[in-house]
PDB file of C-alpha atoms in Angstrom:
ATOM      1  CA  UNK A 807      11.569  -8.988   9.072  1.00 68.00           C
ATOM      2  CA  UNK A 808      10.192  -9.900   5.755  1.00 75.00           C
ATOM      3  CA  UNK A 809      11.267  -7.473   3.114  1.00 87.00           C
ATOM      4  CA  UNK A 810       9.652  -6.942  -0.833  1.00 93.00           C
ATOM      5  CA  UNK A 811      12.165  -5.800  -3.636  1.00 94.00           C
ATOM      6  CA  UNK A 812      10.645  -4.365  -6.691  1.00 94.00           C
ATOM      7  CA  UNK A 813      14.230  -3.845  -9.189  1.00 87.00           C
ATOM      8  CA  UNK A 814      12.709  -1.902 -11.647  1.00 86.00           C
ATOM      9  CA  UNK A 815      12.031   1.579  -9.880  1.00 90.00           C
ATOM     10  CA  UNK A 816      11.485   3.252 -13.623  1.00 94.00           C
ATOM     11  CA  UNK A 817      10.101   1.662 -16.908  1.00 96.00           C
ATOM     12  CA  UNK A 818       9.130   3.320 -20.168  1.00 97.00           C
ATOM     13  CA  UNK A 819       7.516   0.974 -22.788  1.00 97.00           C
ATOM     14  CA  UNK A 820       6.260   1.862 -26.071  1.00 97.00           C
ATOM     15  CA  UNK A 821       2.456   1.002 -26.683  1.00 96.00           C
ATOM     16  CA  UNK A 822       2.147  -3.000 -27.558  1.00 96.00           C
ATOM     17  CA  UNK A 823       5.201  -4.032 -25.986  1.00 97.00           C
ATOM     18  CA  UNK A 824       5.350  -6.624 -23.611  1.00 97.00           C
ATOM     19  CA  UNK A 825       5.677  -5.786 -19.550  1.00 97.00           C
ATOM     20  CA  UNK A 826       7.103  -7.487 -16.760  1.00 97.00           C
ATOM     21  CA  UNK A 827       7.923  -6.208 -13.527  1.00 97.00           C
ATOM     22  CA  UNK A 828       9.990  -8.100 -10.799  1.00 96.00           C
ATOM     23  CA  UNK A 829       8.965  -8.294  -7.224  1.00 96.00           C
ATOM     24  CA  UNK A 830      10.828 -10.429  -4.981  1.00 96.00           C
ATOM     25  CA  UNK A 831       9.985 -11.278  -1.195  1.00 93.00           C
ATOM     26  CA  UNK A 832      12.340 -12.549   1.970  1.00 90.00           C
ATOM     27  CA  UNK A 833       9.952 -14.671   3.924  1.00 82.00           C
ATOM     28  CA  UNK A 834      10.047 -18.290   4.287  1.00 75.00           C
ATOM     29  CA  UNK A 835       6.359 -18.987   5.619  1.00 78.00           C
ATOM     30  CA  UNK A 836       3.047 -18.665   4.238  1.00 79.00           C
ATOM     31  CA  UNK A 837       2.351 -15.407   2.148  1.00 84.00           C
ATOM     32  CA  UNK A 838      -0.167 -13.702   0.789  1.00 88.00           C
ATOM     33  CA  UNK A 839       0.976 -11.927  -2.354  1.00 92.00           C
ATOM     34  CA  UNK A 840      -0.820  -8.645  -4.077  1.00 94.00           C
ATOM     35  CA  UNK A 841      -0.159  -6.379  -6.945  1.00 96.00           C
ATOM     36  CA  UNK A 842      -1.749  -2.569  -6.362  1.00 96.00           C
ATOM     37  CA  UNK A 843      -1.699   0.410  -9.168  1.00 96.00           C
ATOM     38  CA  UNK A 844      -2.054   3.676  -8.883  1.00 94.00           C
ATOM     39  CA  UNK A 845      -3.079   5.775 -11.492  1.00 95.00           C
ATOM     40  CA  UNK A 846      -2.434   9.355 -11.934  1.00 92.00           C
ATOM     41  CA  UNK A 847      -4.591  10.890  -9.450  1.00 89.00           C
ATOM     42  CA  UNK A 848      -6.045   8.293  -8.091  1.00 91.00           C
ATOM     43  CA  UNK A 849      -6.370   5.625  -5.243  1.00 90.00           C
ATOM     44  CA  UNK A 850      -3.947   2.553  -4.601  1.00 93.00           C
ATOM     45  CA  UNK A 851      -6.450   0.159  -5.839  1.00 94.00           C
ATOM     46  CA  UNK A 852      -5.840  -3.680  -6.219  1.00 93.00           C
ATOM     47  CA  UNK A 853      -4.867  -5.485  -9.201  1.00 95.00           C
ATOM     48  CA  UNK A 854      -4.408  -9.110  -8.468  1.00 95.00           C
ATOM     49  CA  UNK A 855      -3.742 -11.427  -5.585  1.00 93.00           C
ATOM     50  CA  UNK A 856      -2.391 -14.548  -4.845  1.00 92.00           C
ATOM     51  CA  UNK A 857      -3.317 -16.747  -1.478  1.00 87.00           C
ATOM     52  CA  UNK A 858      -3.492 -20.455  -2.602  1.00 86.00           C
ATOM     53  CA  UNK A 859      -3.568 -22.707  -5.463  1.00 89.00           C
ATOM     54  CA  UNK A 860      -3.064 -22.116  -9.252  1.00 92.00           C
ATOM     55  CA  UNK A 861       0.631 -20.114  -9.171  1.00 93.00           C
ATOM     56  CA  UNK A 862      -0.770 -18.204 -12.154  1.00 96.00           C
ATOM     57  CA  UNK A 863      -3.005 -15.362 -11.404  1.00 95.00           C
ATOM     58  CA  UNK A 864      -4.826 -13.589 -13.661  1.00 95.00           C
ATOM     59  CA  UNK A 865      -6.277  -9.602 -12.486  1.00 93.00           C
ATOM     60  CA  UNK A 866      -7.660  -6.701 -14.098  1.00 91.00           C
ATOM     61  CA  UNK A 867      -6.993  -5.301 -17.187  1.00 94.00           C
ATOM     62  CA  UNK A 868      -5.294  -7.943 -19.079  1.00 95.00           C
ATOM     63  CA  UNK A 869      -2.570  -8.176 -16.109  1.00 97.00           C
ATOM     64  CA  UNK A 870      -1.606 -11.586 -14.788  1.00 97.00           C
ATOM     65  CA  UNK A 871       1.254 -12.663 -11.930  1.00 97.00           C
ATOM     66  CA  UNK A 872       3.178 -15.724 -11.454  1.00 96.00           C
ATOM     67  CA  UNK A 873       4.053 -16.940  -7.984  1.00 94.00           C
ATOM     68  CA  UNK A 874       7.399 -19.077  -8.124  1.00 94.00           C
ATOM     69  CA  UNK A 875       7.740 -20.100  -4.488  1.00 91.00           C
ATOM     70  CA  UNK A 876      11.289 -21.506  -4.964  1.00 92.00           C
ATOM     71  CA  UNK A 877      12.597 -17.943  -6.547  1.00 94.00           C
ATOM     72  CA  UNK A 878      10.442 -16.012  -3.801  1.00 93.00           C
ATOM     73  CA  UNK A 879       9.327 -14.084  -6.587  1.00 95.00           C
ATOM     74  CA  UNK A 880       5.720 -12.704  -8.030  1.00 96.00           C
ATOM     75  CA  UNK A 881       6.497 -11.109 -10.928  1.00 97.00           C
ATOM     76  CA  UNK A 882       3.908  -8.962 -13.079  1.00 97.00           C
ATOM     77  CA  UNK A 883       3.138  -9.494 -16.724  1.00 97.00           C
ATOM     78  CA  UNK A 884       1.261  -8.280 -19.121  1.00 97.00           C
ATOM     79  CA  UNK A 885       1.420  -9.116 -23.100  1.00 97.00           C
ATOM     80  CA  UNK A 886       0.431  -5.670 -24.699  1.00 97.00           C
ATOM     81  CA  UNK A 887       0.910  -2.579 -22.495  1.00 97.00           C
ATOM     82  CA  UNK A 888      -1.529   0.633 -23.499  1.00 97.00           C
ATOM     83  CA  UNK A 889      -0.952   4.200 -22.833  1.00 96.00           C
ATOM     84  CA  UNK A 890      -3.516   3.684 -20.017  1.00 96.00           C
ATOM     85  CA  UNK A 891      -1.543   1.345 -18.071  1.00 97.00           C
ATOM     86  CA  UNK A 892       0.892   4.573 -17.085  1.00 97.00           C
ATOM     87  CA  UNK A 893       0.969   4.316 -13.302  1.00 97.00           C
ATOM     88  CA  UNK A 894       2.756   3.380 -10.345  1.00 95.00           C
ATOM     89  CA  UNK A 895       2.677  -0.143  -9.360  1.00 97.00           C
ATOM     90  CA  UNK A 896       3.194  -1.908  -6.242  1.00 96.00           C
ATOM     91  CA  UNK A 897       4.225  -5.442  -4.878  1.00 95.00           C
ATOM     92  CA  UNK A 898       2.951  -6.299  -1.510  1.00 93.00           C
ATOM     93  CA  UNK A 899       3.103  -9.414   0.482  1.00 90.00           C
ATOM     94  CA  UNK A 900       1.557 -10.164   3.775  1.00 85.00           C
ATOM     95  CA  UNK A 901       3.082 -12.756   6.185  1.00 78.00           C
ATOM     96  CA  UNK A 902       1.837 -13.857   9.709  1.00 69.00           C
ATOM     97  CA  UNK A 903       3.987 -12.204  11.995  1.00 63.00           C
ATOM     98  CA  UNK A 904       2.690 -12.369  15.911  1.00 62.00           C
ATOM     99  CA  UNK A 905      -0.740 -13.577  15.253  1.00 61.00           C
ATOM    100  CA  UNK A 906      -1.513 -10.724  12.774  1.00 64.00           C
ATOM    101  CA  UNK A 907      -0.846  -9.929   8.771  1.00 69.00           C
ATOM    102  CA  UNK A 908       1.420  -7.127   8.774  1.00 74.00           C
ATOM    103  CA  UNK A 909       1.830  -6.325   4.840  1.00 82.00           C
ATOM    104  CA  UNK A 910       5.198  -5.194   3.475  1.00 88.00           C
ATOM    105  CA  UNK A 911       5.306  -2.983   0.317  1.00 91.00           C
ATOM    106  CA  UNK A 912       7.864  -2.488  -2.215  1.00 93.00           C
ATOM    107  CA  UNK A 913       9.214   0.918  -3.460  1.00 91.00           C
ATOM    108  CA  UNK A 914       6.720   0.704  -6.328  1.00 94.00           C
ATOM    109  CA  UNK A 915       7.382   0.641 -10.063  1.00 95.00           C
ATOM    110  CA  UNK A 916       6.836   3.917 -12.387  1.00 95.00           C
ATOM    111  CA  UNK A 917       5.355   2.689 -15.827  1.00 97.00           C
ATOM    112  CA  UNK A 918       5.344   5.163 -18.643  1.00 97.00           C
ATOM    113  CA  UNK A 919       3.622   3.944 -21.566  1.00 97.00           C
ATOM    114  CA  UNK A 920       3.998   6.208 -24.250  1.00 95.00           C
ATOM    115  CA  UNK A 921       1.235   6.225 -27.152  1.00 89.00           C
TER     116      UNK A 921
ATOM    117  CA  UNK B 283     -21.104   1.677  -1.455  1.00 56.00           C
ATOM    118  CA  UNK B 284     -18.347   4.526   0.014  1.00 82.00           C
ATOM    119  CA  UNK B 285     -14.848   3.805  -0.079  1.00 93.00           C
ATOM    120  CA  UNK B 286     -12.600   4.708   2.635  1.00 96.00           C
ATOM    121  CA  UNK B 287     -12.421   8.458   3.056  1.00 96.00           C
ATOM    122  CA  UNK B 288      -9.736  10.659   4.541  1.00 97.00           C
ATOM    123  CA  UNK B 289      -9.690  14.068   5.577  1.00 97.00           C
ATOM    124  CA  UNK B 290      -8.143  16.816   5.232  1.00 97.00           C
ATOM    125  CA  UNK B 291      -7.031  16.109   1.544  1.00 96.00           C
ATOM    126  CA  UNK B 292      -4.318  18.492   2.368  1.00 97.00           C
ATOM    127  CA  UNK B 293      -2.970  19.895   5.076  1.00 97.00           C
ATOM    128  CA  UNK B 294      -0.214  22.670   5.744  1.00 98.00           C
ATOM    129  CA  UNK B 295       1.514  23.374   8.698  1.00 97.00           C
ATOM    130  CA  UNK B 296       4.259  24.830  10.724  1.00 97.00           C
ATOM    131  CA  UNK B 297       7.060  23.132  12.174  1.00 97.00           C
ATOM    132  CA  UNK B 298       6.379  22.166  15.835  1.00 97.00           C
ATOM    133  CA  UNK B 299       2.818  22.335  15.690  1.00 97.00           C
ATOM    134  CA  UNK B 300       0.166  19.418  15.874  1.00 98.00           C
ATOM    135  CA  UNK B 301      -1.966  17.655  13.371  1.00 98.00           C
ATOM    136  CA  UNK B 302      -4.504  15.314  13.172  1.00 98.00           C
ATOM    137  CA  UNK B 303      -5.735  13.261  10.299  1.00 98.00           C
ATOM    138  CA  UNK B 304      -8.878  11.157   9.911  1.00 97.00           C
ATOM    139  CA  UNK B 305      -9.766   8.131   8.222  1.00 97.00           C
ATOM    140  CA  UNK B 306     -13.095   6.778   7.663  1.00 96.00           C
ATOM    141  CA  UNK B 307     -13.177   2.828   6.930  1.00 95.00           C
ATOM    142  CA  UNK B 308     -15.379   1.039   4.681  1.00 93.00           C
ATOM    143  CA  UNK B 309     -18.114   0.167   6.816  1.00 91.00           C
ATOM    144  CA  UNK B 310     -18.099  -3.575   8.774  1.00 88.00           C
ATOM    145  CA  UNK B 311     -14.217  -3.798   7.647  1.00 90.00           C
ATOM    146  CA  UNK B 312     -12.421  -4.291  10.880  1.00 88.00           C
ATOM    147  CA  UNK B 313      -8.631  -4.158  10.147  1.00 90.00           C
ATOM    148  CA  UNK B 314      -7.549  -0.580   9.587  1.00 93.00           C
ATOM    149  CA  UNK B 315      -3.988   0.594   8.464  1.00 93.00           C
ATOM    150  CA  UNK B 316      -2.175   3.698   8.353  1.00 96.00           C
ATOM    151  CA  UNK B 317       0.980   4.377   5.828  1.00 96.00           C
ATOM    152  CA  UNK B 318       2.862   6.931   5.157  1.00 96.00           C
ATOM    153  CA  UNK B 319       4.175   7.432   1.234  1.00 92.00           C
ATOM    154  CA  UNK B 320       6.861  10.033   0.690  1.00 87.00           C
ATOM    155  CA  UNK B 321       8.276  10.819  -2.593  1.00 78.00           C
ATOM    156  CA  UNK B 322      10.007   7.879  -4.145  1.00 71.00           C
ATOM    157  CA  UNK B 323       9.416   5.848  -1.476  1.00 76.00           C
ATOM    158  CA  UNK B 324       7.333   2.832  -1.037  1.00 81.00           C
ATOM    159  CA  UNK B 325       4.521   2.582   1.472  1.00 89.00           C
ATOM    160  CA  UNK B 326       6.064   2.716   5.081  1.00 91.00           C
ATOM    161  CA  UNK B 327       3.789   0.905   7.438  1.00 91.00           C
ATOM    162  CA  UNK B 328       2.790   2.641  10.647  1.00 94.00           C
ATOM    163  CA  UNK B 329       0.201   1.397  12.759  1.00 93.00           C
ATOM    164  CA  UNK B 330      -2.684  -1.627  12.550  1.00 90.00           C
ATOM    165  CA  UNK B 331      -6.028  -2.143  13.776  1.00 91.00           C
ATOM    166  CA  UNK B 332      -7.975  -5.378  13.919  1.00 86.00           C
ATOM    167  CA  UNK B 333     -11.295  -5.585  15.472  1.00 83.00           C
ATOM    168  CA  UNK B 334     -10.837  -4.915  19.504  1.00 81.00           C
ATOM    169  CA  UNK B 335      -7.425  -6.029  19.454  1.00 83.00           C
ATOM    170  CA  UNK B 336      -4.466  -3.799  20.663  1.00 85.00           C
ATOM    171  CA  UNK B 337      -3.192  -2.313  17.892  1.00 89.00           C
ATOM    172  CA  UNK B 338       0.197  -3.099  16.419  1.00 87.00           C
ATOM    173  CA  UNK B 339       2.295   0.107  16.594  1.00 91.00           C
ATOM    174  CA  UNK B 340       5.694  -1.740  15.659  1.00 88.00           C
ATOM    175  CA  UNK B 341       6.040   0.605  12.379  1.00 90.00           C
ATOM    176  CA  UNK B 342       5.620   4.447  14.231  1.00 94.00           C
ATOM    177  CA  UNK B 343       8.672   6.154  13.807  1.00 94.00           C
ATOM    178  CA  UNK B 344       8.841   7.901  16.731  1.00 94.00           C
ATOM    179  CA  UNK B 345       6.799   8.746  20.150  1.00 95.00           C
ATOM    180  CA  UNK B 346       5.317  12.001  18.367  1.00 97.00           C
ATOM    181  CA  UNK B 347       3.284   9.452  16.155  1.00 97.00           C
ATOM    182  CA  UNK B 348       0.045   7.898  17.729  1.00 97.00           C
ATOM    183  CA  UNK B 349      -3.030   6.977  16.500  1.00 96.00           C
ATOM    184  CA  UNK B 350      -6.633   5.750  17.866  1.00 95.00           C
ATOM    185  CA  UNK B 351      -9.807   4.089  16.611  1.00 94.00           C
ATOM    186  CA  UNK B 352     -12.970   4.907  18.509  1.00 85.00           C
ATOM    187  CA  UNK B 353     -15.646   2.508  18.480  1.00 81.00           C
ATOM    188  CA  UNK B 354     -14.040   0.010  15.727  1.00 77.00           C
ATOM    189  CA  UNK B 355     -14.596   2.339  12.927  1.00 90.00           C
ATOM    190  CA  UNK B 356     -13.141   5.787  12.636  1.00 95.00           C
ATOM    191  CA  UNK B 357      -9.309   6.504  13.324  1.00 96.00           C
ATOM    192  CA  UNK B 358      -7.209   9.559  13.793  1.00 97.00           C
ATOM    193  CA  UNK B 359      -3.292   9.689  13.527  1.00 98.00           C
ATOM    194  CA  UNK B 360      -1.807  12.376  15.608  1.00 98.00           C
ATOM    195  CA  UNK B 361       1.788  13.978  14.805  1.00 98.00           C
ATOM    196  CA  UNK B 362       3.021  16.055  17.705  1.00 98.00           C
ATOM    197  CA  UNK B 363       5.495  18.607  17.327  1.00 97.00           C
ATOM    198  CA  UNK B 364       5.905  17.920  13.448  1.00 98.00           C
ATOM    199  CA  UNK B 365       9.075  17.961  11.617  1.00 97.00           C
ATOM    200  CA  UNK B 366       9.318  19.032   8.373  1.00 96.00           C
ATOM    201  CA  UNK B 367      10.702  15.403   7.683  1.00 94.00           C
ATOM    202  CA  UNK B 368       7.153  14.093   8.488  1.00 96.00           C
ATOM    203  CA  UNK B 369       6.049  15.824   4.897  1.00 96.00           C
ATOM    204  CA  UNK B 370       4.624  12.950   2.996  1.00 96.00           C
ATOM    205  CA  UNK B 371       1.406  11.706   1.915  1.00 96.00           C
ATOM    206  CA  UNK B 372      -0.579   9.581   4.799  1.00 98.00           C
ATOM    207  CA  UNK B 373      -2.537   6.831   3.162  1.00 97.00           C
ATOM    208  CA  UNK B 374      -5.186   4.750   5.692  1.00 97.00           C
ATOM    209  CA  UNK B 375      -6.845   1.170   4.297  1.00 95.00           C
ATOM    210  CA  UNK B 376      -9.005  -0.613   5.742  1.00 93.00           C
ATOM    211  CA  UNK B 377      -9.461  -4.645   5.416  1.00 89.00           C
ATOM    212  CA  UNK B 378     -12.658  -7.129   5.720  1.00 85.00           C
ATOM    213  CA  UNK B 379     -12.026 -10.157   8.044  1.00 74.00           C
ATOM    214  CA  UNK B 380     -13.335 -12.907   5.969  1.00 60.00           C
ATOM    215  CA  UNK B 381     -14.663 -13.389   2.557  1.00 56.00           C
ATOM    216  CA  UNK B 382     -13.399 -13.250  -0.993  1.00 58.00           C
ATOM    217  CA  UNK B 383     -11.903  -9.895  -0.025  1.00 56.00           C
ATOM    218  CA  UNK B 384      -9.974 -11.130   3.093  1.00 65.00           C
ATOM    219  CA  UNK B 385      -6.389  -9.334   3.344  1.00 75.00           C
ATOM    220  CA  UNK B 386      -7.056  -7.222   0.643  1.00 86.00           C
ATOM    221  CA  UNK B 387      -6.398  -3.541   1.533  1.00 90.00           C
ATOM    222  CA  UNK B 388      -8.968  -0.592   0.436  1.00 93.00           C
ATOM    223  CA  UNK B 389      -6.995   2.393   0.255  1.00 95.00           C
ATOM    224  CA  UNK B 390      -8.332   6.029   1.172  1.00 96.00           C
ATOM    225  CA  UNK B 391      -7.287   9.203  -1.257  1.00 95.00           C
ATOM    226  CA  UNK B 392      -4.690   9.895   1.214  1.00 96.00           C
ATOM    227  CA  UNK B 393      -3.905  13.158   2.798  1.00 97.00           C
ATOM    228  CA  UNK B 394      -0.852  15.172   1.947  1.00 96.00           C
ATOM    229  CA  UNK B 395       1.007  16.577   4.791  1.00 97.00           C
ATOM    230  CA  UNK B 396       3.682  19.667   4.323  1.00 97.00           C
ATOM    231  CA  UNK B 397       5.190  20.555   6.946  1.00 97.00           C
ATOM    232  CA  UNK B 398       6.747  24.381   6.774  1.00 95.00           C
TER     233      UNK B 398
END
């Protein structure tokens, strides 16, 4: 069965610091990769996604992620965080299994950005 | 347009009671998912509906959990004889079958279930 690991459970940064959140998955076949974000009191929403093509994908609010197939990784980055980036971040992998795409989510990373 | 809606937003129940949680997906979305989110944990997949196909129930933790999706739209998650460990936020998500949002999930606000 596929699994998704997010190594950083809690990250605390000051504004303008750079961010990188790790995400590794275990599945050898074709995958679709996602990062979702949950701001305090709000729904989970899509941050960015990778299906194919350029392994460096850009999402909303200045976030980007790079798919490195050889490392089974899809790390999330932002060069300069803002206080408003305080949220819970979830990495997710959709892999074809038994004819359907069943998504697997990581445990999430709580990001706190101090002003 | 309207997003995914869930009701109730909060549910407090006593141990041993049955509860029903409702999800209204985005109109036209063929896929519907239920997840459970416990404090400090990720999203635990429960069940998946895709169109008229048989649902994938592989994530249901016990036979106390069941779900239906009527007419390919509204879904109800039922938990029978609730236990304290069932306390969590239950999230519903829907997804279109094609288009630029293929496989992207649109989440509802969740139902916070507390079992006393």
